[in-house]
Short mmCIF file of C-alpha atoms in Angstrom, two decimals:
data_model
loop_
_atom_site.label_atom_id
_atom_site.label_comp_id
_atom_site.label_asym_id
_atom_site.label_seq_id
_atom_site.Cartn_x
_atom_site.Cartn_y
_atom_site.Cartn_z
CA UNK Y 1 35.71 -73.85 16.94
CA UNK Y 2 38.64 -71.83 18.83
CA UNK Y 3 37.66 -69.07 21.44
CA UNK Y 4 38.17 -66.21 19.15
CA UNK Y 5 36.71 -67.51 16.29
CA UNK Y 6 33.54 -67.96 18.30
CA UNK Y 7 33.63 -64.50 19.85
CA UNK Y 8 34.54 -62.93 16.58
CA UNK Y 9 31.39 -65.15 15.58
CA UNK Y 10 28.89 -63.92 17.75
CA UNK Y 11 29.76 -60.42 17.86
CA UNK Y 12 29.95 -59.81 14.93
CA UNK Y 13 26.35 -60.62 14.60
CA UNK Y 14 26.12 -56.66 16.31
CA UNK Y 15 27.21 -55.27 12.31
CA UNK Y 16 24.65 -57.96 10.96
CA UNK Y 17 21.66 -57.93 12.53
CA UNK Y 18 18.85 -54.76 12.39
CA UNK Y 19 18.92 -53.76 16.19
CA UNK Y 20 19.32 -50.16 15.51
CA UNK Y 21 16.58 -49.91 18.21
CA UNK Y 22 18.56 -50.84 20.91
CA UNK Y 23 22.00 -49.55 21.97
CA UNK Y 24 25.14 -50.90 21.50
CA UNK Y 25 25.24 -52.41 24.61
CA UNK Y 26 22.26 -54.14 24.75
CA UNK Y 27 22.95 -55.60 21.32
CA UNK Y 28 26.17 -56.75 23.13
CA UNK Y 29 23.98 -58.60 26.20
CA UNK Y 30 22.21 -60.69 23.23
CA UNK Y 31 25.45 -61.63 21.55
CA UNK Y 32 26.77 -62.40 24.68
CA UNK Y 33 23.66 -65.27 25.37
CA UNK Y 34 24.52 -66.68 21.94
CA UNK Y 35 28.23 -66.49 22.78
CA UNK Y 36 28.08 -69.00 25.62
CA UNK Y 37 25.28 -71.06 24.05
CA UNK Y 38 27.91 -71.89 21.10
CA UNK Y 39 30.21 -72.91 23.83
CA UNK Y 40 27.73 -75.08 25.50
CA UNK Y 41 27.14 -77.19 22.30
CA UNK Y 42 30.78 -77.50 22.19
CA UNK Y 43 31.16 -78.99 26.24
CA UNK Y 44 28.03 -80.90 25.97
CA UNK Y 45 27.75 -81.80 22.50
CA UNK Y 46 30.96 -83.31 22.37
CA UNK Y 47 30.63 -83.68 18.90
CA UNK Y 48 27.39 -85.10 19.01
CA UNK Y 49 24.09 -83.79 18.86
CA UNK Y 50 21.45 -81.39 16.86
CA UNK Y 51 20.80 -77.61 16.81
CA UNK Y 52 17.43 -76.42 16.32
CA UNK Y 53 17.74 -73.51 13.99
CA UNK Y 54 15.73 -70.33 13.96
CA UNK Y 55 15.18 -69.11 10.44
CA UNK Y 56 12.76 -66.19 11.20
CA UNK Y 57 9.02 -65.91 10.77
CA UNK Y 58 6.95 -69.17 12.40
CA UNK Y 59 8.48 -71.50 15.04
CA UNK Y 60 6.43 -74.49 13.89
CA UNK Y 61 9.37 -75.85 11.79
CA UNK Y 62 11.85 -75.56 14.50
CA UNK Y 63 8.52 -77.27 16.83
CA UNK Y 64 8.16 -80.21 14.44
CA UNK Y 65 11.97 -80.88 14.35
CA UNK Y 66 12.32 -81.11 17.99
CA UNK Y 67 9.57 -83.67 18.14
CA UNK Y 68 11.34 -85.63 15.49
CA UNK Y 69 14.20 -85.63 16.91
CA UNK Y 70 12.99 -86.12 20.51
CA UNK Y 71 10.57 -88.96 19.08
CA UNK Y 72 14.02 -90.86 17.50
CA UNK Y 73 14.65 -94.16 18.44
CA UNK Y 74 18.16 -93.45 19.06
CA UNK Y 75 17.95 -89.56 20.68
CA UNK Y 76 20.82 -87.28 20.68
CA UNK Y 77 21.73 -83.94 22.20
CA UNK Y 78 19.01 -81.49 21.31
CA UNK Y 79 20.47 -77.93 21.62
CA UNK Y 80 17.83 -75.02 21.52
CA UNK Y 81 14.91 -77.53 21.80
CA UNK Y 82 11.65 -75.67 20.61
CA UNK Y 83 8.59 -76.94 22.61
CA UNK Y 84 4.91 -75.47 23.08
CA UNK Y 85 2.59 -75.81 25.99
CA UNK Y 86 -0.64 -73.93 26.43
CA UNK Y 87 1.06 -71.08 24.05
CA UNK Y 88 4.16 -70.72 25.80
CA UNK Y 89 6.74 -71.45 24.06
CA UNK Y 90 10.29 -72.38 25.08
CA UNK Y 91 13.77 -72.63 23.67
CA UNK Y 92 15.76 -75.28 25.88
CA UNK Y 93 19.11 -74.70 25.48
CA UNK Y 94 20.38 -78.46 26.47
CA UNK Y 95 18.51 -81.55 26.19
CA UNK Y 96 20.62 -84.42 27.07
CA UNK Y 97 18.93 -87.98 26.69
CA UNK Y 98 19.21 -89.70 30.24
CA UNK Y 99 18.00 -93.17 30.68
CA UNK Y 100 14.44 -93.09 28.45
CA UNK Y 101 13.81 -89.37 29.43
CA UNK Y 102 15.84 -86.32 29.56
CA UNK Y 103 17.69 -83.97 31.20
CA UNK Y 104 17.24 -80.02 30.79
CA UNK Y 105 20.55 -77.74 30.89
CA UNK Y 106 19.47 -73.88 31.21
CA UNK Y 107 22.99 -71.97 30.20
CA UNK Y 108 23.10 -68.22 31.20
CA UNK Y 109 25.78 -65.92 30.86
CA UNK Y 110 25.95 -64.69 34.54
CA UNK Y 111 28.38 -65.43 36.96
CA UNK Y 112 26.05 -66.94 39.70
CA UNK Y 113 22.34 -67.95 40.09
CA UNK Y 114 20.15 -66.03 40.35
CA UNK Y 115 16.11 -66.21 41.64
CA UNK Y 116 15.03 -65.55 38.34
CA UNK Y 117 16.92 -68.22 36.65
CA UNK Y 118 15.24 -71.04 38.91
CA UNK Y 119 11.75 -69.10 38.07
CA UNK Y 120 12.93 -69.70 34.17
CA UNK Y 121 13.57 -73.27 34.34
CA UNK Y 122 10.36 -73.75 35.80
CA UNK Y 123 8.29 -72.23 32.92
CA UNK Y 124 10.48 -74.43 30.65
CA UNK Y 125 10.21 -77.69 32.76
CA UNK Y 126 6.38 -77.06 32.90
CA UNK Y 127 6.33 -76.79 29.03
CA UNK Y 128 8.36 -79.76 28.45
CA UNK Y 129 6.12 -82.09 30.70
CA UNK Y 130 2.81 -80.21 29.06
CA UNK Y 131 4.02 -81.00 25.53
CA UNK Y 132 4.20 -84.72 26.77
CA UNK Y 133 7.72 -85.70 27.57
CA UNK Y 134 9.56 -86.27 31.07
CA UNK Y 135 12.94 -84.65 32.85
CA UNK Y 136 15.28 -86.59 34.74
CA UNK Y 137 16.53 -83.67 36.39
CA UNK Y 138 16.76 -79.58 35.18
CA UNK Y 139 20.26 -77.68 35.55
CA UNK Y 140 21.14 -74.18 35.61
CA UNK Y 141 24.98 -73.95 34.10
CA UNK Y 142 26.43 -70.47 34.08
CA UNK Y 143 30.04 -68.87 34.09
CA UNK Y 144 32.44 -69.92 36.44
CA UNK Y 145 34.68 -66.41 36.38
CA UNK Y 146 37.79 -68.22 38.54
CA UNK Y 147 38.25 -71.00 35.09
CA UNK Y 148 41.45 -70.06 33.30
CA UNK Y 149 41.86 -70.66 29.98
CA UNK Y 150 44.70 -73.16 29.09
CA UNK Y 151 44.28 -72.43 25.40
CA UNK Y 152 43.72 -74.90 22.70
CA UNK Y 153 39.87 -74.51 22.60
CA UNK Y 154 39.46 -76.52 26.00
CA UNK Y 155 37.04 -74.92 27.82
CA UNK Y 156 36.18 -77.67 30.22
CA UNK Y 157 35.66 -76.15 33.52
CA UNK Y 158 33.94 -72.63 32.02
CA UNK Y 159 30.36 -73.66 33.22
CA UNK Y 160 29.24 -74.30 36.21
CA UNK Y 161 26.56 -76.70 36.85
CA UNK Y 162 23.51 -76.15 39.68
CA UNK Y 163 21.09 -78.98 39.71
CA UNK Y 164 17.99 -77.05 40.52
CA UNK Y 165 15.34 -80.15 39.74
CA UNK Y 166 14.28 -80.02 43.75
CA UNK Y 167 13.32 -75.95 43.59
CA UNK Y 168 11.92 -76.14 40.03
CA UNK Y 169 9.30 -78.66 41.62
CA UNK Y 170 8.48 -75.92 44.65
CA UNK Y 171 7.98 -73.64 41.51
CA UNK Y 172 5.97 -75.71 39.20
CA UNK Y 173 2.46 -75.38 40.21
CA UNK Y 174 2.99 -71.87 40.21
CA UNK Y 175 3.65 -71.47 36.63
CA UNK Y 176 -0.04 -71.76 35.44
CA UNK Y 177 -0.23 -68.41 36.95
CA UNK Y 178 2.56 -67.47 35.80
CA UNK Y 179 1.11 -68.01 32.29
CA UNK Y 180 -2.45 -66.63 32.79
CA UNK Y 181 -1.29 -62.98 34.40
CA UNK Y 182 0.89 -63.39 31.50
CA UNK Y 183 -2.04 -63.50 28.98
CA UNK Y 184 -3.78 -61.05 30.53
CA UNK Y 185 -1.46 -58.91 30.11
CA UNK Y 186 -1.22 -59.41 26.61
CA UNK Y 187 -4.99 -59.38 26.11
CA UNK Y 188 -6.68 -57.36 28.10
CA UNK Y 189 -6.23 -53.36 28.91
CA UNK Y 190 -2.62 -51.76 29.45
CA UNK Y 191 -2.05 -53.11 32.59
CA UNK Y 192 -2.72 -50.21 35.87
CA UNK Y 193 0.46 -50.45 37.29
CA UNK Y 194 2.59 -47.72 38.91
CA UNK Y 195 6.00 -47.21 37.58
CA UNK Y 196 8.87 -47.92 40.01
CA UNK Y 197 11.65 -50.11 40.56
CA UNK Y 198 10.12 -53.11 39.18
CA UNK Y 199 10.57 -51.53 36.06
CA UNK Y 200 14.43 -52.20 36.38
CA UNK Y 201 14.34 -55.42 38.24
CA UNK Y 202 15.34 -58.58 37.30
CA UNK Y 203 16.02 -56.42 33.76
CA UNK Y 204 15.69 -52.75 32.22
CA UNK Y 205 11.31 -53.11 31.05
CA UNK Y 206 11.74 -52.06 27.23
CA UNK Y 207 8.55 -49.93 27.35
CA UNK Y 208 10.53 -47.59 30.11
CA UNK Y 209 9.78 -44.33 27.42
CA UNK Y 210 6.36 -45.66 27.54
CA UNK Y 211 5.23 -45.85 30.84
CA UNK Y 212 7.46 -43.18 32.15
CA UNK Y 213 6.94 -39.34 31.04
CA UNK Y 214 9.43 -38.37 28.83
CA UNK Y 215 8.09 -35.78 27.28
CA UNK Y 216 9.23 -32.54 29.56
CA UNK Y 217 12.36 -30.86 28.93
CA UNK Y 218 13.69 -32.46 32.44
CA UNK Y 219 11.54 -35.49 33.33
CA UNK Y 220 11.35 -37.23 36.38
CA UNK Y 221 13.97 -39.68 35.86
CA UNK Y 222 16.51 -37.01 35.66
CA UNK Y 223 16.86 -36.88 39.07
CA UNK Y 224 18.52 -40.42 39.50
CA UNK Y 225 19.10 -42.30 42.15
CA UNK Y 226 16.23 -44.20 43.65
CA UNK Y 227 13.85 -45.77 40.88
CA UNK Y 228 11.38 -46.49 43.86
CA UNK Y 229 11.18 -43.11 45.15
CA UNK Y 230 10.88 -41.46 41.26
CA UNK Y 231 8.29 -44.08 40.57
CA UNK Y 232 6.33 -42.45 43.78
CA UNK Y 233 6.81 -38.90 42.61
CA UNK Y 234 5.25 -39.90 38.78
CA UNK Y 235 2.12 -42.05 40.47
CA UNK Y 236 1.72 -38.26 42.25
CA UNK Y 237 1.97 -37.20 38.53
CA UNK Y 238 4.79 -35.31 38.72
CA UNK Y 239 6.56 -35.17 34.97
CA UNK Y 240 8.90 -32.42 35.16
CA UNK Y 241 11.57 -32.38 37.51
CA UNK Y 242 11.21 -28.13 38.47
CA UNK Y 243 7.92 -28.82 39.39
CA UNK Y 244 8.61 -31.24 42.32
CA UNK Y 245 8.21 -29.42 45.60
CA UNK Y 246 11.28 -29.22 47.93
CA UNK Y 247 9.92 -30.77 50.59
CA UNK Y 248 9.18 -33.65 48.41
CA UNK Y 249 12.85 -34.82 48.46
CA UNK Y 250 15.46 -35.61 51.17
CA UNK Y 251 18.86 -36.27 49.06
CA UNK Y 252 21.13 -33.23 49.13
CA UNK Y 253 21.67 -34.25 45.55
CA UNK Y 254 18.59 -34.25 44.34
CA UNK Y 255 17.72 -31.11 46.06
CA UNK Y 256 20.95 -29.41 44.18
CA UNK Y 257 19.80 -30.84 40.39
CA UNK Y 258 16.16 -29.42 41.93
CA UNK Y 259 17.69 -25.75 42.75
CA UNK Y 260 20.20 -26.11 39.96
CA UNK Y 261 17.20 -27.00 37.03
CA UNK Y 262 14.99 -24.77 38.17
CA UNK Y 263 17.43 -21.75 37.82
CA UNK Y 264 18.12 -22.73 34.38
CA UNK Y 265 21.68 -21.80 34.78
CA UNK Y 266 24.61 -24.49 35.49
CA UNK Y 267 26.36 -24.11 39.25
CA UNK Y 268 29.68 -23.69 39.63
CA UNK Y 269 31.60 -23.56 42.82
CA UNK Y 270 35.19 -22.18 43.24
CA UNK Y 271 36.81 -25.56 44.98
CA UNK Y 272 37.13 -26.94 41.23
CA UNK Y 273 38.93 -24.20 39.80
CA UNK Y 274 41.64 -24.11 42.56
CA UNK Y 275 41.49 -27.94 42.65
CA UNK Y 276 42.43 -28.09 39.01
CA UNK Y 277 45.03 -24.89 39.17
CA UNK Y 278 46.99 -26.46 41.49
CA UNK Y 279 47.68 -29.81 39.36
CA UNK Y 280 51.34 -29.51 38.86
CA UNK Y 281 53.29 -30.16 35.15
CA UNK Y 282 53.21 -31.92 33.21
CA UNK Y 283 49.94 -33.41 33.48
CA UNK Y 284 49.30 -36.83 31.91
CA UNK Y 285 45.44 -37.66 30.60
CA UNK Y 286 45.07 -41.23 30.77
CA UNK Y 287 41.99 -43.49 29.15
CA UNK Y 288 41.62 -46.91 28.28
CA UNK Y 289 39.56 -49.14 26.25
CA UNK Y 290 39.07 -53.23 27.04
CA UNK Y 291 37.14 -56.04 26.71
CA UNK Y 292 36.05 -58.98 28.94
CA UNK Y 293 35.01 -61.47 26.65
CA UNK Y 294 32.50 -63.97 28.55
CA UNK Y 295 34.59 -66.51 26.80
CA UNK Y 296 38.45 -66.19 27.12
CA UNK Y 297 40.13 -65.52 24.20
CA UNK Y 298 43.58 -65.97 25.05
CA UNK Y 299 45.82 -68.60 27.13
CA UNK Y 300 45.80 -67.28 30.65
CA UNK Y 301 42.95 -65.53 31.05
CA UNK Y 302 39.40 -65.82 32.63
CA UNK Y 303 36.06 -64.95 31.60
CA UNK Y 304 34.98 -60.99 31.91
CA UNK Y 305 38.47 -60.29 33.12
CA UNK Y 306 38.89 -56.40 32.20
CA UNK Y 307 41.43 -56.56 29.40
CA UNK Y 308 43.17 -53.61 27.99
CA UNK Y 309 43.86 -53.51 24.37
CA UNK Y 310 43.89 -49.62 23.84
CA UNK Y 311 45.06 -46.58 25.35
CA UNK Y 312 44.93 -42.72 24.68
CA UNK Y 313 47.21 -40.16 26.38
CA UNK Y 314 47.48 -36.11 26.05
CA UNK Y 315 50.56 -34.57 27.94
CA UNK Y 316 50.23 -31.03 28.67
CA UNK Y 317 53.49 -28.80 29.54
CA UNK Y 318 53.72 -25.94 31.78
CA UNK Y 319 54.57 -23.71 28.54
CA UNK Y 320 51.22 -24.93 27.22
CA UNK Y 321 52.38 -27.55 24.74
CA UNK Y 322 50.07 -30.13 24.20
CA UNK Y 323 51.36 -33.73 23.28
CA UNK Y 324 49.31 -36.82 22.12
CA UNK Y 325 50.47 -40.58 22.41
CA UNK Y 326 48.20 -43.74 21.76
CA UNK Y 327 48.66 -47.47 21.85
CA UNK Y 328 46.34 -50.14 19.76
CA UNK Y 329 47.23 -53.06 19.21
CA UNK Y 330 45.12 -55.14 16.71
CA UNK Y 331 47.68 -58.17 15.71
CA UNK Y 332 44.95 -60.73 17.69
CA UNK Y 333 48.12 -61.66 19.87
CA UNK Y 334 47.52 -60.92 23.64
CA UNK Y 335 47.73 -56.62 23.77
CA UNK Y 336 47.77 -56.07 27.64
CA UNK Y 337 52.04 -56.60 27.85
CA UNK Y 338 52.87 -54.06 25.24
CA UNK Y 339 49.97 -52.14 26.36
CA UNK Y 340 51.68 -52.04 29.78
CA UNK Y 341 55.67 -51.32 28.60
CA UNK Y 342 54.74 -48.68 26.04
CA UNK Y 343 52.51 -46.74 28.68
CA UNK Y 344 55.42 -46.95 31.87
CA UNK Y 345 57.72 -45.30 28.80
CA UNK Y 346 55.51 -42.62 28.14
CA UNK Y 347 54.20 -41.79 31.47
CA UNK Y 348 58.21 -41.14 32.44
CA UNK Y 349 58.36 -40.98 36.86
CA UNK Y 350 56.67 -37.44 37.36
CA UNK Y 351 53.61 -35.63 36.83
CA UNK Y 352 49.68 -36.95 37.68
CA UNK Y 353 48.53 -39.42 36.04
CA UNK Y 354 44.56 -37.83 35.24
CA UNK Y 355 41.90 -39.94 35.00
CA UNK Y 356 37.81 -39.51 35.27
CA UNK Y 357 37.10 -41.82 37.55
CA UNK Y 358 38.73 -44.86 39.24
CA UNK Y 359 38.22 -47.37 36.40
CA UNK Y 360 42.06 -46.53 34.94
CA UNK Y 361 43.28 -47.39 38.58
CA UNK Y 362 41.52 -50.97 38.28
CA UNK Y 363 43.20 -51.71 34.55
CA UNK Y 364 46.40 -51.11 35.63
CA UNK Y 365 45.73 -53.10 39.12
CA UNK Y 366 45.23 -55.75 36.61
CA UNK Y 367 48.28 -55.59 35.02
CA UNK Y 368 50.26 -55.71 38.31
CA UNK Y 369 48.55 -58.82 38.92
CA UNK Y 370 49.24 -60.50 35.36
CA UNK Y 371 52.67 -59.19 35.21
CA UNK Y 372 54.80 -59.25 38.44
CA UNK Y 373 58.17 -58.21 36.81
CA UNK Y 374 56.29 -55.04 35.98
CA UNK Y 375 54.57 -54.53 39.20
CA UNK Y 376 57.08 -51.71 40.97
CA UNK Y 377 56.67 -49.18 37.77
CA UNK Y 378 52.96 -49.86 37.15
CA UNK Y 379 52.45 -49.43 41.44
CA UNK Y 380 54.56 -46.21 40.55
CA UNK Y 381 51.72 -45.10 37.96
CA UNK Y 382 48.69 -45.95 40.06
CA UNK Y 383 50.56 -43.95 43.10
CA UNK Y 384 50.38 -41.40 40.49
CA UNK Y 385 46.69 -41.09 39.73
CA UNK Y 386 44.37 -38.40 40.05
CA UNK Y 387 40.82 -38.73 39.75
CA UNK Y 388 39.63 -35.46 38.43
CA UNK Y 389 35.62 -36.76 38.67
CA UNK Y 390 35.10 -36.06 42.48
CA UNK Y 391 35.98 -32.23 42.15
CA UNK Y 392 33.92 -32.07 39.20
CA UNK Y 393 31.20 -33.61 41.14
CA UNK Y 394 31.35 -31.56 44.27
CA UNK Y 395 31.45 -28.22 42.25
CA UNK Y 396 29.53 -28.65 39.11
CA UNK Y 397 26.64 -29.11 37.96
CA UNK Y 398 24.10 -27.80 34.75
CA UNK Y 399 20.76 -28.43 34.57
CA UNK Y 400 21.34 -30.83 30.89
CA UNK Y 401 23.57 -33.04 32.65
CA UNK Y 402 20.06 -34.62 33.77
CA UNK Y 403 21.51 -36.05 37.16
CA UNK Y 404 24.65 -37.61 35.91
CA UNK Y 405 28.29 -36.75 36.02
CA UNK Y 406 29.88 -39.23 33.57
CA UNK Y 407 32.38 -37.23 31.66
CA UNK Y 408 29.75 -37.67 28.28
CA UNK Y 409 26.98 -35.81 30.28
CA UNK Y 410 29.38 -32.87 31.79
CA UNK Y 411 31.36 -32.64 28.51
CA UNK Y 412 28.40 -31.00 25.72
CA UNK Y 413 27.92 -28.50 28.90
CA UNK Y 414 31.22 -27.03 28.73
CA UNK Y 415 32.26 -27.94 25.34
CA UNK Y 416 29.75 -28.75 23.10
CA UNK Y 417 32.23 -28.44 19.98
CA UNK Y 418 33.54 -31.99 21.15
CA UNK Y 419 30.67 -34.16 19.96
CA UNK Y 420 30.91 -38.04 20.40
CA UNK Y 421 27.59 -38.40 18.54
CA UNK Y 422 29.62 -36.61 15.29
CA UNK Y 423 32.22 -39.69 15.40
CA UNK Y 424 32.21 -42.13 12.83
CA UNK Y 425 31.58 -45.78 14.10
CA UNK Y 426 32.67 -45.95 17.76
CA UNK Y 427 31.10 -43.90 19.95
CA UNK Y 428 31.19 -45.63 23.33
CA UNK Y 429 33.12 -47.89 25.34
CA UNK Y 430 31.30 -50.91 24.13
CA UNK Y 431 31.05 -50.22 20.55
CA UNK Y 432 34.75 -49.55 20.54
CA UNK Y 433 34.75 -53.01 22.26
CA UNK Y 434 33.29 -54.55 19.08
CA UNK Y 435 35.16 -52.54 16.74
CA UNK Y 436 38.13 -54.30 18.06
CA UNK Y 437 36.92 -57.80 18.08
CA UNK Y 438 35.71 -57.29 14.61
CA UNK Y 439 39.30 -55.62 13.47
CA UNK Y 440 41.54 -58.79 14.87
CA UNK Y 441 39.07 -61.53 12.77
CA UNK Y 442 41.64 -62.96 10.29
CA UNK Y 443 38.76 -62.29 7.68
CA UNK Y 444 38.15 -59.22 8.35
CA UNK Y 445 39.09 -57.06 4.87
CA UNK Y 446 42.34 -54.68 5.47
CA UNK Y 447 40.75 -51.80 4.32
CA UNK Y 448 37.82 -52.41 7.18
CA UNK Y 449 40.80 -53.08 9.69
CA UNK Y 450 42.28 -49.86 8.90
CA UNK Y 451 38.94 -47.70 9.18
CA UNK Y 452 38.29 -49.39 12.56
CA UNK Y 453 41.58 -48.21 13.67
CA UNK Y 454 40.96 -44.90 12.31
CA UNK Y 455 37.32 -45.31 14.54
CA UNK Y 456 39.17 -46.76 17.55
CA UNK Y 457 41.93 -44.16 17.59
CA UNK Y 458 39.73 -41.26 17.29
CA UNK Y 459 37.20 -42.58 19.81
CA UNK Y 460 40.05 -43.01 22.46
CA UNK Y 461 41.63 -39.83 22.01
CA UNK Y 462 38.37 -37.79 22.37
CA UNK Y 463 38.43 -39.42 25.58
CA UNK Y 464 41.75 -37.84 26.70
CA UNK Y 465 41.47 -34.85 24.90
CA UNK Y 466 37.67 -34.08 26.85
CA UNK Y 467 39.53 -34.00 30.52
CA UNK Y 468 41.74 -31.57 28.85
CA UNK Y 469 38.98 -29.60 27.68
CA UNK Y 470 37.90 -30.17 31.20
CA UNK Y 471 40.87 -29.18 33.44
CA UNK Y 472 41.02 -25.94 30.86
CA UNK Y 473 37.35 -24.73 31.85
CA UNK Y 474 37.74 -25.66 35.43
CA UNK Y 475 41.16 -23.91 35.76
CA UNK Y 476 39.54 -20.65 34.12
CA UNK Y 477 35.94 -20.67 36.58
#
């Protein structure tokens, strides 16, 4: 299986599955782990080798074909290995036969190891020795974000290998505790534990709108910042952020959403308007969209490198005219070069380049890097940008922007007629992501190509067309 047909694979699994529940990007964190799993069977499969399907429902099938197969006199690769210890069961993702035992690969999607991952091989390598078999060693194998790809589906050198069989022993005899704080959490009472930042450490907790109050027009957690120091002000049962006393916070930031909620009324100071009055013509609003695919999809580049495939640009005149150009490219042939020609055309040698925050400046960073013969008019262009989000920052604020100043929480305060939710299909960065994986798939249906490029378009230009919306309001307070 190529690169792109096993990214177009796995994310499309986003439009298949029923995970309205979650948000688009945590449905693309899950496609992601199956993403580089697929891979794995590829590098250490070799052609060789069984997967251990999931089918839904029960595990015991998956349980009894593992043993089979583990059992054989003549063992194989065993990829997603389903084993049971004690009620805890495990998934291994590698099992390579080594010598009358085996080894145990753990493949994550990260970058680097993490403490968490040696704490996760541990709970499997106690499993696998409690359901009576033996490890050689146990690996962690994760990204390695300096491999370029060389194209034709060789993708030795993507994973990284960390033989972690000397700490998963420290952590062993730990894991039976592990296991029964585990049960009694699942057992006994709801567990009397304070919110905080362990609610967002190693991962997000999914009962977050359980455990923390939600149900006030500004809760806690709309102060940002801190999770430790929010955690402290709910255990003092504090659920609304206008009743928090003063002298309860020292950030000059929360103390402005504080004064700034409780007056009910947004704040607006005069350094934005003559900050965005004094942005000379014409005036170029710049937004991208990219991926970075886990696993390269094209000759040349690496994993998670910030790709461009998409861009959106309104020009406004002195005489008021307002002009709109766009770029998509959804051919499946590398985007970023055309991306990069067509925008030094239409972004001519004058005029600021406005973005909302510095994100644009990285992207086209990028492109000086991957295209040197291009580098003196794209280092013209980034010369050329203006960040419109600190002003905005330092002078604004409205008590529904709930302690953030991404351009989606500041835009339904000053023009609410400019709804992202009222979009069809895309209506966020990674969505629009997926849309475009989805719309370069060969099988993909033309008719479905052409309403994600009606999707993607739209998207990308409301993106643009809000920091117009935004220098116009500005200008005029």
């Amino acid at each position: 299986m190529s690169s792109l047909q096993c990214l177009k694979k796995v994310y499309l699994e986003v439009h298949r599955r029923d995970l309205i529940k979650y948000s688009a990007a945590t449905q693309a964190a899950f496609n992601i782990g199956h993403l580089v799993g697929e891979i794995a069977i590829e590098i250490y499969g070799q052609g060789r080798g069984e997967y251990i399907p999931y089918k839904g429902g029960s595990l015991a099938p998956a349980i009894k074909q593992t043993r089979a197969l583990m059992d054989s006199l003549f063992p194989e690769p065993i990829f997603e290995a389903t084993l049971q210890h004690e009620n805890v069961l495990v998934r291994e993702d590698v099992l390579l036969p080594a010598d009358g035992s085996w080894d145990i690969v753990e493949v994550k999607a990260s970058t680097k190891l993490k403490p968490v991952h040696a704490q996760d091989c541990a709970v499997q390598a106690w499993v696998h020795e409690g359901a009576g078999y033996s490890f050689g060693k146990i690996s962690l194998a994760h990204i390695n974000n300096q491999f370029v790809y060389g194209g034709g589906g060789d993708f030795s050198g993507l994973l990284l290998e960390k033989d972690l069989t000397a700490k998963v022993a420290e952590l062993m005899p730990s894991v039976p505790d592990w296991v029964d704080r585990a049960k009694e959490a699942v057992e006994g009472p709801e567990p009397d534990i304070p919110v905080g930042q362990h609610c967002f450490s190693p991962y997000e907790c999914p009962f977050f709108n359980y455990c923390w109050p939600v149900e006030s027009k500004y809760p806690i957690h709309g102060l940002m910042g801190s999770k430790k120091k929010l955690g402290g002000l709910v255990a003092e049962g504090y659920t609304d952020i206008r009743d928090v006393p003063a002298g309860k916070l020292d950030s000059d930031t929360h103390l402005r959403i504080l004064r700034v909620t409780r007056s009910g009324e947004p704040e607006i100071l005069p350094s934005a308007e003559n900050f965005m009055r004094e942005l000379p013509f014409p005036r170029y609003y710049m937004d991208f969209e990219t991926i970075g695919p886990p696993i390269p999809v094209w000759e040349g580049t690496r994993p998670y490198e910030t790709l461009p495939f998409q861009w959106s640009c309104h020009v406004e005149h002195e005489n008021g005219q307002l002009e709109h150009f766009e770029f998509l490219d959804l051919s499946g042939e590398p985007p970023m070069r055309g991306c990069a020609e067509k925008m030094i055309l239409v972004l001519g040698d004058r005029g600021p380049v406005l973005i909302y925050t510095s994100y644009e400046k990285v992207v086209i960073k990028g492109l000086i890097n991957r295209f040197p013969d291009l580098a003196e008019p794209l280092q013209a262009l980034v010369e050329r940008l203006v960040d419109i989000a600190p002003p905005v920052k330092q002078a604004y604020y409205h008590p529904d922007m709930m302690g953030s100043w991404s351009l989606k929480a500041v835009l339904p305060t000053i023009a609410p007629d400019l709804d992202y939710t009222a979009l069809e299909g895309v209506h966020e960065g990674t969505e629009a992501s997926i849309a475009y994986l989805e719309a370069i798939n060969p099988e993909t249906e033309s008719d479905r190509v052409e309403e994600l490029r009606h999707q993607l378009l739209k998207y990308c230009e409301y993106d643009t067309l809000a920091m117009v919306r935004l220098v116009e309001f500005f200008s005029a307070h």
